[in-house]
mmCIF file with all atom_site columns, C-alpha atoms in Angstrom:
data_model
loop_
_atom_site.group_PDB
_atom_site.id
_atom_site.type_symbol
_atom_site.label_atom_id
_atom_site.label_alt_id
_atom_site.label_comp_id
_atom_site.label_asym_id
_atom_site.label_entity_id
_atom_site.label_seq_id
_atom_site.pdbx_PDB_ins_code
_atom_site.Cartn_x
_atom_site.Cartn_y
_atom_site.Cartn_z
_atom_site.occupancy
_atom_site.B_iso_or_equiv
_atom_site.pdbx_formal_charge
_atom_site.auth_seq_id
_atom_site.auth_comp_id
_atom_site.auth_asym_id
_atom_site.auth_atom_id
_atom_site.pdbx_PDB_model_num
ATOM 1  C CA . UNK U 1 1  ? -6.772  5.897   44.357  1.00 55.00 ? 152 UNK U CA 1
ATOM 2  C CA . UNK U 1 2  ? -7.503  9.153   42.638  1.00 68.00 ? 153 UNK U CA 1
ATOM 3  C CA . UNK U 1 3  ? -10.740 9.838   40.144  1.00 75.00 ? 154 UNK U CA 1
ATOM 4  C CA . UNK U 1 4  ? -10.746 7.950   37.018  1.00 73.00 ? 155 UNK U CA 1
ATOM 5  C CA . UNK U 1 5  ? -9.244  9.993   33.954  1.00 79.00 ? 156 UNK U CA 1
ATOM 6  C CA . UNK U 1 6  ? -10.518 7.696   31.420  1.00 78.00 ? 157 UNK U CA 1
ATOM 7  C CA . UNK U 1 7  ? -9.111  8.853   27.836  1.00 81.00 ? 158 UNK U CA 1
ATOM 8  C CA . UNK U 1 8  ? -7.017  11.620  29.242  1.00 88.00 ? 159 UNK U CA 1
ATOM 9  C CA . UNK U 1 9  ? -4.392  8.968   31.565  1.00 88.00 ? 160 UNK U CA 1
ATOM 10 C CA . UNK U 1 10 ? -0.794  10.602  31.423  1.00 90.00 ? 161 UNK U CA 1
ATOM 11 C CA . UNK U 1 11 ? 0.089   6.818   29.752  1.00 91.00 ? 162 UNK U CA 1
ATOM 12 C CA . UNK U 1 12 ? -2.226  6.897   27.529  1.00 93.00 ? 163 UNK U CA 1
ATOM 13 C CA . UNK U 1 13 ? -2.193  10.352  25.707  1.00 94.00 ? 164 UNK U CA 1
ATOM 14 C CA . UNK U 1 14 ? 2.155   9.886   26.327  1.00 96.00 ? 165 UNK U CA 1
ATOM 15 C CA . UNK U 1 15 ? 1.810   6.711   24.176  1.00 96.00 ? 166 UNK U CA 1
ATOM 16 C CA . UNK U 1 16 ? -0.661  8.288   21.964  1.00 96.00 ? 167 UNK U CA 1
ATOM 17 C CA . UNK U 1 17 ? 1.525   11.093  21.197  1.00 97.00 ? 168 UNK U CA 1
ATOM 18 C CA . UNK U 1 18 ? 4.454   8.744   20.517  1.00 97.00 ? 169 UNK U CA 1
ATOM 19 C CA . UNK U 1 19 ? 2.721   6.627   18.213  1.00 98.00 ? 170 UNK U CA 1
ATOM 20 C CA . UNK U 1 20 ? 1.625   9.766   16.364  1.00 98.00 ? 171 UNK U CA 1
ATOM 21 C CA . UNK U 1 21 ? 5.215   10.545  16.298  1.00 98.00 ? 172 UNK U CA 1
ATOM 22 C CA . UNK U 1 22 ? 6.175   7.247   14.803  1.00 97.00 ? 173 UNK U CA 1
ATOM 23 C CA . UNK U 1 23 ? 3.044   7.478   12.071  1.00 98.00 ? 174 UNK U CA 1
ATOM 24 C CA . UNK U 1 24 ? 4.725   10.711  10.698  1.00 98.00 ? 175 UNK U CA 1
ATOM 25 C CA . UNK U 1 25 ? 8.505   9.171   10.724  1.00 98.00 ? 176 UNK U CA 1
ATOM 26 C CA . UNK U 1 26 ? 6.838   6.336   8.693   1.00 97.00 ? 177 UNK U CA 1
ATOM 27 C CA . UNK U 1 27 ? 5.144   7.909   6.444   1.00 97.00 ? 178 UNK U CA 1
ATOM 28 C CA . UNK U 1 28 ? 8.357   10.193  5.742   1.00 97.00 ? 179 UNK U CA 1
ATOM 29 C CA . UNK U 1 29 ? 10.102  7.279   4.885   1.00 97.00 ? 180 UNK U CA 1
ATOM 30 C CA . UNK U 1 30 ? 7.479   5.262   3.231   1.00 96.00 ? 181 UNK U CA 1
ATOM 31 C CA . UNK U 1 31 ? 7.865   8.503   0.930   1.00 95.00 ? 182 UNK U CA 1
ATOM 32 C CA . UNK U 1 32 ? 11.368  9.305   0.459   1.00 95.00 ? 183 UNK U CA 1
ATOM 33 C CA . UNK U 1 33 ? 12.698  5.982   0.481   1.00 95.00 ? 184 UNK U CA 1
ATOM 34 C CA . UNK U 1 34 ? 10.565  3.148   -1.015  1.00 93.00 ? 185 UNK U CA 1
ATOM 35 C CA . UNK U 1 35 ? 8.065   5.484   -3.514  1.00 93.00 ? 186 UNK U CA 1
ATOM 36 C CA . UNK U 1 36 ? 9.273   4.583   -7.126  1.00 94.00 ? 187 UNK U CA 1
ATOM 37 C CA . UNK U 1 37 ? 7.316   5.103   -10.589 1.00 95.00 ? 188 UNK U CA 1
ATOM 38 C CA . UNK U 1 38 ? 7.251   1.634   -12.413 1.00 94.00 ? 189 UNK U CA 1
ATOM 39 C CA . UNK U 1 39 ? 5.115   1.233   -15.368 1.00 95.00 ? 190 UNK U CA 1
ATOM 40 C CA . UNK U 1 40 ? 1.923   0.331   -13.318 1.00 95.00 ? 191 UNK U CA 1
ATOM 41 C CA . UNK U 1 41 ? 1.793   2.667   -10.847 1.00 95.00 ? 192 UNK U CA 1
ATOM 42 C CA . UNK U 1 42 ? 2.922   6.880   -11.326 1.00 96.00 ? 193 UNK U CA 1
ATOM 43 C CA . UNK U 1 43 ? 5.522   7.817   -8.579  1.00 96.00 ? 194 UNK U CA 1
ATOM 44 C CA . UNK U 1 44 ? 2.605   10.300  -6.953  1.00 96.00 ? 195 UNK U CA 1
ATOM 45 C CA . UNK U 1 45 ? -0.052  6.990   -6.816  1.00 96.00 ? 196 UNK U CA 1
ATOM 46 C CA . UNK U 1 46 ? 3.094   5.326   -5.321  1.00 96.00 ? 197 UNK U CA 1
ATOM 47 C CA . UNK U 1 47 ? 3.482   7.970   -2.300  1.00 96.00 ? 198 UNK U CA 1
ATOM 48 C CA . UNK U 1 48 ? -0.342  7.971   -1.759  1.00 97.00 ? 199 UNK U CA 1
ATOM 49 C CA . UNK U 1 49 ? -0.012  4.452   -1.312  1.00 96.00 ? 200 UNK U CA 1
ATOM 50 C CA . UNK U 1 50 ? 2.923   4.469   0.654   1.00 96.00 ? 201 UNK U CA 1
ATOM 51 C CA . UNK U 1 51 ? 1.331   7.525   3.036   1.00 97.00 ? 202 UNK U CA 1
ATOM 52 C CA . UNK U 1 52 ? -2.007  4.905   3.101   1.00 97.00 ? 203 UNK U CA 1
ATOM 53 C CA . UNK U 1 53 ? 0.102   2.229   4.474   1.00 97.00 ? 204 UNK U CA 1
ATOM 54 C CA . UNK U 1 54 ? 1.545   3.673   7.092   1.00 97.00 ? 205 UNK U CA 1
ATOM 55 C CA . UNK U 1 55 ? -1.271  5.533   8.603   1.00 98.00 ? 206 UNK U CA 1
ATOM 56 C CA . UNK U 1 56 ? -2.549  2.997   8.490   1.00 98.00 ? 207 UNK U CA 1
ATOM 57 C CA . UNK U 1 57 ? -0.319  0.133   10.057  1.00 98.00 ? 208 UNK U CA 1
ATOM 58 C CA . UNK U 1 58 ? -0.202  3.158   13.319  1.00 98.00 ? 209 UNK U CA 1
ATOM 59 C CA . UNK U 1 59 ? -3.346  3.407   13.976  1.00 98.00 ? 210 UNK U CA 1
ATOM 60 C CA . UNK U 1 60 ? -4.140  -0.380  13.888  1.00 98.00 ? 211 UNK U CA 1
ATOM 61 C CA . UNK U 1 61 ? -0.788  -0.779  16.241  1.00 98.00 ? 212 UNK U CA 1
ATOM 62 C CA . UNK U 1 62 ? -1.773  2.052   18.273  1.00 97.00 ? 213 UNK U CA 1
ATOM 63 C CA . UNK U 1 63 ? -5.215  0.981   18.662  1.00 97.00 ? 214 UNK U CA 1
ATOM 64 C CA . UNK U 1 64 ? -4.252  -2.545  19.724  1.00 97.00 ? 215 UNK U CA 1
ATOM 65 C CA . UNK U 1 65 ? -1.614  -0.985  22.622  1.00 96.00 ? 216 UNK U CA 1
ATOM 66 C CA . UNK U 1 66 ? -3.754  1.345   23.874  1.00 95.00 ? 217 UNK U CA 1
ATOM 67 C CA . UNK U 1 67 ? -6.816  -1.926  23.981  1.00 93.00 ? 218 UNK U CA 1
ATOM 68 C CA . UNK U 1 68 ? -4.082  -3.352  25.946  1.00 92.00 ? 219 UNK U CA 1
ATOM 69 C CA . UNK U 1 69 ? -2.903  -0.633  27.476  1.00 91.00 ? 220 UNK U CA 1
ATOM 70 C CA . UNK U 1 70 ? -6.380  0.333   29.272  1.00 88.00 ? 221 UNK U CA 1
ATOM 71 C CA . UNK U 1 71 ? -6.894  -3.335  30.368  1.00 86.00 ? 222 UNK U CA 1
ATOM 72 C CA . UNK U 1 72 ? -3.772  -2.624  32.207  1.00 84.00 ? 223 UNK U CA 1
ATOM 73 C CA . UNK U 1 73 ? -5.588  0.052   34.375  1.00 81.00 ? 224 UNK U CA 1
ATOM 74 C CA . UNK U 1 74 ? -8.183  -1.960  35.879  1.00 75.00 ? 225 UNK U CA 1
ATOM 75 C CA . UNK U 1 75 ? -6.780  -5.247  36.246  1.00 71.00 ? 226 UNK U CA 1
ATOM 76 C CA . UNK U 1 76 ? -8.976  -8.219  37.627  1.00 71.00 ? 227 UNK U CA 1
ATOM 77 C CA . UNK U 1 77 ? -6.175  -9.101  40.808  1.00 72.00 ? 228 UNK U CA 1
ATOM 78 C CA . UNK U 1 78 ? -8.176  -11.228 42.847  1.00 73.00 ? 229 UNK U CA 1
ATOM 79 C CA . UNK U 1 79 ? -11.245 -12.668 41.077  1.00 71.00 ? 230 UNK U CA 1
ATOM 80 C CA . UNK U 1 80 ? -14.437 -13.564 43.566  1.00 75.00 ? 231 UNK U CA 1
ATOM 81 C CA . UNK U 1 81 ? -15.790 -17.216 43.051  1.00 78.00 ? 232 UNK U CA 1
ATOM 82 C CA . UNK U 1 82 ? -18.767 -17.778 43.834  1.00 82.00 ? 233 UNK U CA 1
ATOM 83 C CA . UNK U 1 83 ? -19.557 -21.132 45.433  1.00 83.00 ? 234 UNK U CA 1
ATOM 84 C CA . UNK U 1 84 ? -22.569 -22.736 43.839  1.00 81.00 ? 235 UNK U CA 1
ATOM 85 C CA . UNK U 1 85 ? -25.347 -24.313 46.729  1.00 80.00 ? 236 UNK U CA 1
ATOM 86 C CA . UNK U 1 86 ? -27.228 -27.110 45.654  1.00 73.00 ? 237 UNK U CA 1
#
């Protein structure tokens, strides 16, 4: 077993790129494809909306993969019971 990289794991900062990658490929489409003006809302508040939305739906699905992604790294295998004496 090698020293602990922590924040810097190849997985992790490979996943975290990716998902950075999919943030800007949503946004781009949350932009070009589903902005529209409609009497409440200007087409401009529409794609600040839309860019909201998505950056923000990646970061709470990257945060949750990468939670479950680091529990990954140090997994509890064989748990140590301790008998109780009385």
């Amino acid at each position: 077993m090698g020293a602990p990289v922590g924040f810097f794991a190849p997985g992790l900062v490979k996943g975290t790129f990716t998902f950075a990658v999919l943030g800007v490929v949503a946004m781009l489409v949350a932009v070009s494809c589903f902005a529209k003006e409609t009497p409440n809302i200007t087409k401009a508040d529409s794609r600040k909306l839309g860019t909201l939305i998505a950056w923000t739906a990646t970061v709470c699905m990257w945060l949750m993969w990468a939670c479950v992604y680091m529990h990954q790294m140090v997994p509890l295998i064989n748990p140590v019971h301790v008998e109780l004496v009385e």
